[in-house]
Coordinates of C-alpha atoms in Angstrom, one line a residue:
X6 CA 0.0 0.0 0.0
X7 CA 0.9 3.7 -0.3
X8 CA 3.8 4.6 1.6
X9 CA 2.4 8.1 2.3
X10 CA 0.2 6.8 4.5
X11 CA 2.3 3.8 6.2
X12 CA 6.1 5.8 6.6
X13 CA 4.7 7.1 10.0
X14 CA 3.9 3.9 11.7
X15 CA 7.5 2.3 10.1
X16 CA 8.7 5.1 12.2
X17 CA 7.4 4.5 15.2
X18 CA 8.2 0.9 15.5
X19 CA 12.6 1.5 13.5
X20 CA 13.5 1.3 16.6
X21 CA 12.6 -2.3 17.3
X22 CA 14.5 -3.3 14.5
X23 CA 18.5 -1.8 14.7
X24 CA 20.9 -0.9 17.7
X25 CA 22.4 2.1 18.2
X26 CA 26.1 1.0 17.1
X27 CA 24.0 1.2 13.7
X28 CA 25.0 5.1 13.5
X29 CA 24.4 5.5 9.7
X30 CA 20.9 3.8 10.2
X31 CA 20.5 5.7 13.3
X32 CA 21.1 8.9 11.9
X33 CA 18.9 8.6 8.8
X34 CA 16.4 7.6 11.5
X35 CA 16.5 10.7 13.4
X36 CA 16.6 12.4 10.3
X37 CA 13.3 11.5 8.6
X38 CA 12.1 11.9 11.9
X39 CA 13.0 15.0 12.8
X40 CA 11.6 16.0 9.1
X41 CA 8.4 14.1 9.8
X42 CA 7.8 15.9 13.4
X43 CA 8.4 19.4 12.0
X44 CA 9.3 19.7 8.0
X45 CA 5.9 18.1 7.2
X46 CA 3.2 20.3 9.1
X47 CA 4.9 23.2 7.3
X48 CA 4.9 21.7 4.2
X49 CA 0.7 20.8 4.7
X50 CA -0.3 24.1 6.6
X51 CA 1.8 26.6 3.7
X52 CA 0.4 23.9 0.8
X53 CA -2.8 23.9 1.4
X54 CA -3.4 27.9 1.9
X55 CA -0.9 28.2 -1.8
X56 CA -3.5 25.1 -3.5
X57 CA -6.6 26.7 -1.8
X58 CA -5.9 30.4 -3.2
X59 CA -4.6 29.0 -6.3
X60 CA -7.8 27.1 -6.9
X61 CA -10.3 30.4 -5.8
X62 CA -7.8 32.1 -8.5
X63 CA -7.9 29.8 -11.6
X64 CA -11.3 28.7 -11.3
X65 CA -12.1 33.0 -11.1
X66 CA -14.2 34.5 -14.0
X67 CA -11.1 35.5 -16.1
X68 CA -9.0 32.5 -15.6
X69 CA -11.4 29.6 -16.1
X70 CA -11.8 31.1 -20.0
X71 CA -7.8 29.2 -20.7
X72 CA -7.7 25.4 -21.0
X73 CA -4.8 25.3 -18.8
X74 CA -6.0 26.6 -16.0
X75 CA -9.0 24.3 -15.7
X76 CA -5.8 21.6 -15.3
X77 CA -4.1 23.7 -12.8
X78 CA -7.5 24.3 -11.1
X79 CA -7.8 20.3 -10.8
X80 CA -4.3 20.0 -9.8
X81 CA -4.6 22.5 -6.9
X82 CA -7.9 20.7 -5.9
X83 CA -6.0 17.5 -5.7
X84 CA -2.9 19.2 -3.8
X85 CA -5.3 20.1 -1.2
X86 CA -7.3 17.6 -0.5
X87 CA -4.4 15.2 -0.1
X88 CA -2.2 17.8 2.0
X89 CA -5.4 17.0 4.3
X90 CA -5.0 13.5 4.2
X91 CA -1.3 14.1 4.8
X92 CA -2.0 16.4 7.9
X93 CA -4.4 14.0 9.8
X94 CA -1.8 11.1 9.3
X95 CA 1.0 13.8 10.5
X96 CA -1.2 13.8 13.9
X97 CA 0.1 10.6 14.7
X98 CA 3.4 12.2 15.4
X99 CA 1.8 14.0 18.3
X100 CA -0.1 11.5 19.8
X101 CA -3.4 11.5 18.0
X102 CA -3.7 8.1 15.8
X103 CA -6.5 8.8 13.8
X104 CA -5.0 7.0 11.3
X105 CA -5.4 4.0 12.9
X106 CA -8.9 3.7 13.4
X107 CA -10.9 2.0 11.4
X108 CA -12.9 3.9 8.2
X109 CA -10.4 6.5 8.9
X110 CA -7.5 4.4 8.0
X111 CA -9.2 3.0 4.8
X112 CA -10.8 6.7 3.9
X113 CA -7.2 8.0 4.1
X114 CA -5.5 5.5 2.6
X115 CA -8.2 5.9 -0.6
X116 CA -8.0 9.5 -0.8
X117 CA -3.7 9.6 -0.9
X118 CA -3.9 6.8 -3.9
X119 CA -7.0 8.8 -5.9
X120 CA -4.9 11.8 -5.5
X121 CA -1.5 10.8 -6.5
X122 CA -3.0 9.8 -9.3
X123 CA -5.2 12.4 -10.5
X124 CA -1.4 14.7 -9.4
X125 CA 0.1 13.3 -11.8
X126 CA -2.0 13.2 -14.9
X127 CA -2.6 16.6 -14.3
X128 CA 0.9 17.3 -14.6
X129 CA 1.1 15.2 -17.7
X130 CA -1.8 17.1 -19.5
X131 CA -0.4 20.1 -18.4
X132 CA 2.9 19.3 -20.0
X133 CA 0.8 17.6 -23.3
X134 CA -0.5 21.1 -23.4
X135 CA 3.2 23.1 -23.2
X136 CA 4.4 20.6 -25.6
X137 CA 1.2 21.5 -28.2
X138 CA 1.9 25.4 -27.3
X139 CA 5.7 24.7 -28.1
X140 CA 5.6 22.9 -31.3
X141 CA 2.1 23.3 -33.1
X142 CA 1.5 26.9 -31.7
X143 CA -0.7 27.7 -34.6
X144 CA -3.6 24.8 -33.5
X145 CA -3.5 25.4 -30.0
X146 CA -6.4 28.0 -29.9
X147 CA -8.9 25.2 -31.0
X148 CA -7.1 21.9 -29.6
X149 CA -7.0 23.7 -26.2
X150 CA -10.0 24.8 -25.2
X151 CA -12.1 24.6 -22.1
X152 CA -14.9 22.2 -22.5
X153 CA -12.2 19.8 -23.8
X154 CA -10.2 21.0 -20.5
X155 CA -13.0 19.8 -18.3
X156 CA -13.7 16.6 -20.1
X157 CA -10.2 15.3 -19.2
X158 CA -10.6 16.4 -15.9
X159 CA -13.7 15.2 -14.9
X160 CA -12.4 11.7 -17.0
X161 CA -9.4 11.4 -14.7
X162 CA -11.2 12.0 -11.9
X163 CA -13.8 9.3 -12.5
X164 CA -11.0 6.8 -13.3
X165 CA -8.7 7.7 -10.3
X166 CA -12.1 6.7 -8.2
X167 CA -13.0 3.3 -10.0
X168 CA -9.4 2.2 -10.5
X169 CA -9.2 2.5 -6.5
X170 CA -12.1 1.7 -5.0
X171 CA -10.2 -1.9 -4.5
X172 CA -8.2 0.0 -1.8
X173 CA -11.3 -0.1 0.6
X174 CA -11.9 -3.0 1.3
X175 CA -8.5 -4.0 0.7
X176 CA -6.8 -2.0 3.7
X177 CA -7.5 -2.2 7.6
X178 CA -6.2 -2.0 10.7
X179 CA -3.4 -4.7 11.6
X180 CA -1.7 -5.1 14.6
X181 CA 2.2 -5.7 14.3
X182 CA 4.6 -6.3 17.4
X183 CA 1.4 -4.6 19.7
X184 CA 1.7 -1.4 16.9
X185 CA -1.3 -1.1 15.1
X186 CA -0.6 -0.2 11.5
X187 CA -2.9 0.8 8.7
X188 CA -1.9 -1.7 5.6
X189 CA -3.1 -4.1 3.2
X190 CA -5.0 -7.1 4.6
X191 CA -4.2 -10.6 4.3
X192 CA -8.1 -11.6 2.9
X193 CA -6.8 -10.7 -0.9
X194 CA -2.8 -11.3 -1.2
X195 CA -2.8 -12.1 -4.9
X196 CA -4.7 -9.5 -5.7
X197 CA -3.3 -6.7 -3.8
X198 CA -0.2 -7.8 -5.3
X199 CA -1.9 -7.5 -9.0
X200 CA -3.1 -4.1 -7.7
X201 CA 0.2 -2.6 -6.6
X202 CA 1.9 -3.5 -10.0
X203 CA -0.7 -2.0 -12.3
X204 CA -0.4 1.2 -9.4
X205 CA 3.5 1.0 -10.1
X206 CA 2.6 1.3 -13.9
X207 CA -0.3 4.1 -14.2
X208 CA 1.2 6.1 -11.5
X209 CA 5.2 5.7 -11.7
X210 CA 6.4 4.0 -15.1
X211 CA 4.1 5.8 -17.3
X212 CA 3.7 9.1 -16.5
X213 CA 7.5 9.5 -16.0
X214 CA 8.4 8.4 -19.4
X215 CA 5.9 10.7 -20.7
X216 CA 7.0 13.5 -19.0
X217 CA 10.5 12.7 -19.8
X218 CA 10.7 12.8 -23.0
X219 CA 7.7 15.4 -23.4
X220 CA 10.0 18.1 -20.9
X221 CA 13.1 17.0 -22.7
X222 CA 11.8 18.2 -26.4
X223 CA 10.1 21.4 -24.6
X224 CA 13.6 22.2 -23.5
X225 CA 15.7 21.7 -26.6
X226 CA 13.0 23.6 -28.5
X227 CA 12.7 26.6 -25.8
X228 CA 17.1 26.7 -26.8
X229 CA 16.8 26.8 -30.0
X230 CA 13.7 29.8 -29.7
X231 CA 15.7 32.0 -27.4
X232 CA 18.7 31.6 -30.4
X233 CA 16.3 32.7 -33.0
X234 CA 14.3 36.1 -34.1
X235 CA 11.4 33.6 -34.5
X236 CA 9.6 35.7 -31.5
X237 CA 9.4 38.7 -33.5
X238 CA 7.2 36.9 -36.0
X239 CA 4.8 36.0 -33.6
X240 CA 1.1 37.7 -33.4
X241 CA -0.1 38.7 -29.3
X242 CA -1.6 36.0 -28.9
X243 CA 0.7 33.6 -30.0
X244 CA 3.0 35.5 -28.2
X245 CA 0.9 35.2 -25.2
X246 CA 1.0 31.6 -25.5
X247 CA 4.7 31.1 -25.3
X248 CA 4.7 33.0 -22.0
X249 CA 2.1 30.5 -20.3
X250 CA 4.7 27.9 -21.7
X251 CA 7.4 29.1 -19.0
X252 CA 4.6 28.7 -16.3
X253 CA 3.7 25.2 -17.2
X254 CA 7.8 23.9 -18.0
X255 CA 8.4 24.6 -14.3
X256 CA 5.5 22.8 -13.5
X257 CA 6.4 19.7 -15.0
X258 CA 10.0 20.1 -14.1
X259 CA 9.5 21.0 -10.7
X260 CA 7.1 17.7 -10.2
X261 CA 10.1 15.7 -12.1
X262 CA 12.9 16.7 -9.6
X263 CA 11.3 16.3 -6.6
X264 CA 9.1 13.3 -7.4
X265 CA 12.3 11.8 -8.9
X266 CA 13.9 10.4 -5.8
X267 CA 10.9 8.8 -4.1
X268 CA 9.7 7.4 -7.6
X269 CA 12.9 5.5 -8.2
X270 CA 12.9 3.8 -4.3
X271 CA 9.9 3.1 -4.7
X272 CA 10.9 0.9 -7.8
X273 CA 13.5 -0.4 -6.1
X274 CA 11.5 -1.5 -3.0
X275 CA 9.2 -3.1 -5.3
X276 CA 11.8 -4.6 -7.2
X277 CA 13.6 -5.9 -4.0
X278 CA 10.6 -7.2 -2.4
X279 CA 9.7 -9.2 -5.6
X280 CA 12.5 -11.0 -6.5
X281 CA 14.6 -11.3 -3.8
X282 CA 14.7 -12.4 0.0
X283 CA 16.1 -9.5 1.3
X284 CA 13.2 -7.2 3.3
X285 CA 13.9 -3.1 3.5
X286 CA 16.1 -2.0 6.3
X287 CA 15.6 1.0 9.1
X288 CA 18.0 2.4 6.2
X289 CA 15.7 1.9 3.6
X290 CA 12.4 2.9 5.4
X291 CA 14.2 6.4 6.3
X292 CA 15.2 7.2 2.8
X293 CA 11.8 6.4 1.6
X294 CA 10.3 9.1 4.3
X295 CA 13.1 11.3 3.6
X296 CA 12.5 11.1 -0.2
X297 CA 8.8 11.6 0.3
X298 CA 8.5 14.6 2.3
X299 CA 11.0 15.7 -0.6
X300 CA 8.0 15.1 -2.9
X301 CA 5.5 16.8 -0.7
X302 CA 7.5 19.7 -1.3
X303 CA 5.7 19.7 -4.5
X304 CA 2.9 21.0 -3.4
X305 CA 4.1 24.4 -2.4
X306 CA 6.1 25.2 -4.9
X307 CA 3.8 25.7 -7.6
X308 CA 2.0 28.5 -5.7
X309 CA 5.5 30.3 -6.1
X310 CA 6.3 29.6 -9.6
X311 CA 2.3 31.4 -10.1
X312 CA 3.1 34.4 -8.1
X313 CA 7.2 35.1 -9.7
X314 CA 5.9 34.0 -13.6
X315 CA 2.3 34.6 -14.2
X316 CA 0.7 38.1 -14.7
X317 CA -2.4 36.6 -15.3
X318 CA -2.3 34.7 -11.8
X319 CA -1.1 37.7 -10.8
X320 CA -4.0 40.0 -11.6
X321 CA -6.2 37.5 -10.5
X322 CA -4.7 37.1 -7.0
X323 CA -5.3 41.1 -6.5
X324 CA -8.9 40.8 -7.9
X325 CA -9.3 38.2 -5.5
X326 CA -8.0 39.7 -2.3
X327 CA -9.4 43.6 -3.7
X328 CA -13.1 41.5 -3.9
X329 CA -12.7 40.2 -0.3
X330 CA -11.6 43.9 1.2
X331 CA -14.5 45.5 -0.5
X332 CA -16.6 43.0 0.8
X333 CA -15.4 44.0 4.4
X334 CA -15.6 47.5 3.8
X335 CA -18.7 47.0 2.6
X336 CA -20.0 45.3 6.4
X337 CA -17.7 48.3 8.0
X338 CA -19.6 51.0 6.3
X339 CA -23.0 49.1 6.9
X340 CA -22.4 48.8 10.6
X341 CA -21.6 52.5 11.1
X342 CA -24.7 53.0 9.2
X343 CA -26.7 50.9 11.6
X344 CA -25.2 52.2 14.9
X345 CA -26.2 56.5 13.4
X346 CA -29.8 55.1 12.9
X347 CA -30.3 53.8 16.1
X348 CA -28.6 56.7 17.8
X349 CA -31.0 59.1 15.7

């Protein structure tokens, strides 16, 4: 099962499993601990206020008109409902196992998978779209458009749902060494083992190559513009275009670089655990937590990359904030006007 859900109880139970003369285990214990205690609230509290602003800001009257904002609307939906997920299994570190409770643990466990993998389709038709802005510019305006935009959405979203409804029944509470620990179930072995490679596959294997080679040809063309006059040729709203190109390149990147790490141990753990005898170490199960909270990162980023490289976002973000202070000036002015009446 997902280890963004499971790295907490691991955690709390490493120390059953190495001595202390184990420094380099020990030290990438305290590590990932000390990351879990106090690197991932942060990362949850400042994530979800960038995904929830970014999502009142896309989905605003001006910015819901652009195809790729519908995608980045549906991609800061996602962030924040699993940032949520993330916080209430973050409780454990403080005492409060909610976690572990039964419904909560399978609830949890469902929402992480749905949204990792709605994440990271997102972030793939994102980057389909920068790739059809880079190198067919000219077709864009009709093969990006909204209602297309919102059929892909609402199509990922439905399949992120049926593909893991198996994760409900499929996950529980189990007690190990007196820890109880929110995992896959013995009832359905073979086909929770079925599960997790067609998981590996739509969520790791796929998308990566996708974006991969997608990114890399973005690049090489965004060299070779910068080298050229070709910008000058461009009409306003081509040129328009290329700009939101920037935006959705550090996107993908971003998601890329710090995905990367946790994406390859993964493989590796699934790799290890398949064909060999040899179970993860304290080692291992630290790096993984490590590299995860390294991905989580990915979540906050984004709201920065809107804010240094997108007047649009921009302008929105003021119309936003400039609606909300008229709306309390607005209740000010009316409650003076109430108090003079009733002193007249």
């Amino acid at each position: 099962m997902d280890s963004n859900v499971y790295n907490n109880s691991s955690q709390s139970t490493a120390k059953d499993y190495f001595s202390l003369d184990d420094s380099d285990s020990f030290v990438l214990y305290q590590l990932a601990r000390v990351m879990t205690i106090y690197v991932q609230p942060v990362i949850c509290i400042a994530g979800l206020a960038g995904n929830v602003i970014s999502l009142f800001v896309f989905l605003s009257k001006d910015l819901r008109k652009t195809s790729s904002n519908i995608y980045l609307g549906g991609f800061s939906a996602c962030g924040s409902l699993f940032l949520v997920a993330l916080f209430l299994v973050w409780l454990e570190a403080i005492g409060f196992e909610l976690v572990h409770e039964p419904v909560w643990c399978q609830m949890i466990v469902f929402v992480t998978y749905v949204c990792s993998f709605m994440t990271v389709w997102f972030v793939v038709c994102i980057t389909v779209e920068n790739y059809i802005f880079t190198f067919h510019l000219q077709k864009a305006t009709y093969i990006c458009t909204v209602p297309k935009a919102k059929a892909v959405v609402l199509t990922v979203t439905l399949v992120g749902i049926a593909l893991y409804l198996f994760v409900l029944w499929a996950s529980g509470v189990v007690v190990v060494k007196g820890y109880s620990i929110c995992t896959h179930t013995a009832s359905h072995p073979r086909i929770t083992e079925i599960f997790t490679y067609i998981d590996t596959v739509v969520v790791l294997v796929l998308p990566s190559i996708i974006l991969i080679v997608l990114i890399g040809a973005i690049l090489i063309k965004h060299v070779w513009i910068t080298r050229s006059e070709i910008r000058t040729r461009l009409s306003k709203k081509e040129k328009s275009l290329v700009k939101i190109t920037r935006v959705l390149l550090a996107i993908g990147i971003n998601y890329v670089v710090l995905s990367g790490p946790s994406y390859v141990n993964k493989i590796r753990f699934i790799i290890l655990t398949t064909f060999t005898d040899i179970r993860p170490t304290v080692t291992d199960r630290s790096l993984n937590q490590i590299f995860q909270i390294i991905f989580y990162m990915t979540f906050c980023v984004n709201f920065l990359f809107y804010i240094l490289w997108s007047v649009n976002f921009r302008r929105g973000l003021r119309k936003l904030f400039s609606v909300k202070k008229c709306q309390h000036d607005t209740k000010v002015e009316s409650g003076r006007q109430l108090k003079l009446r009733d002193m007249t």
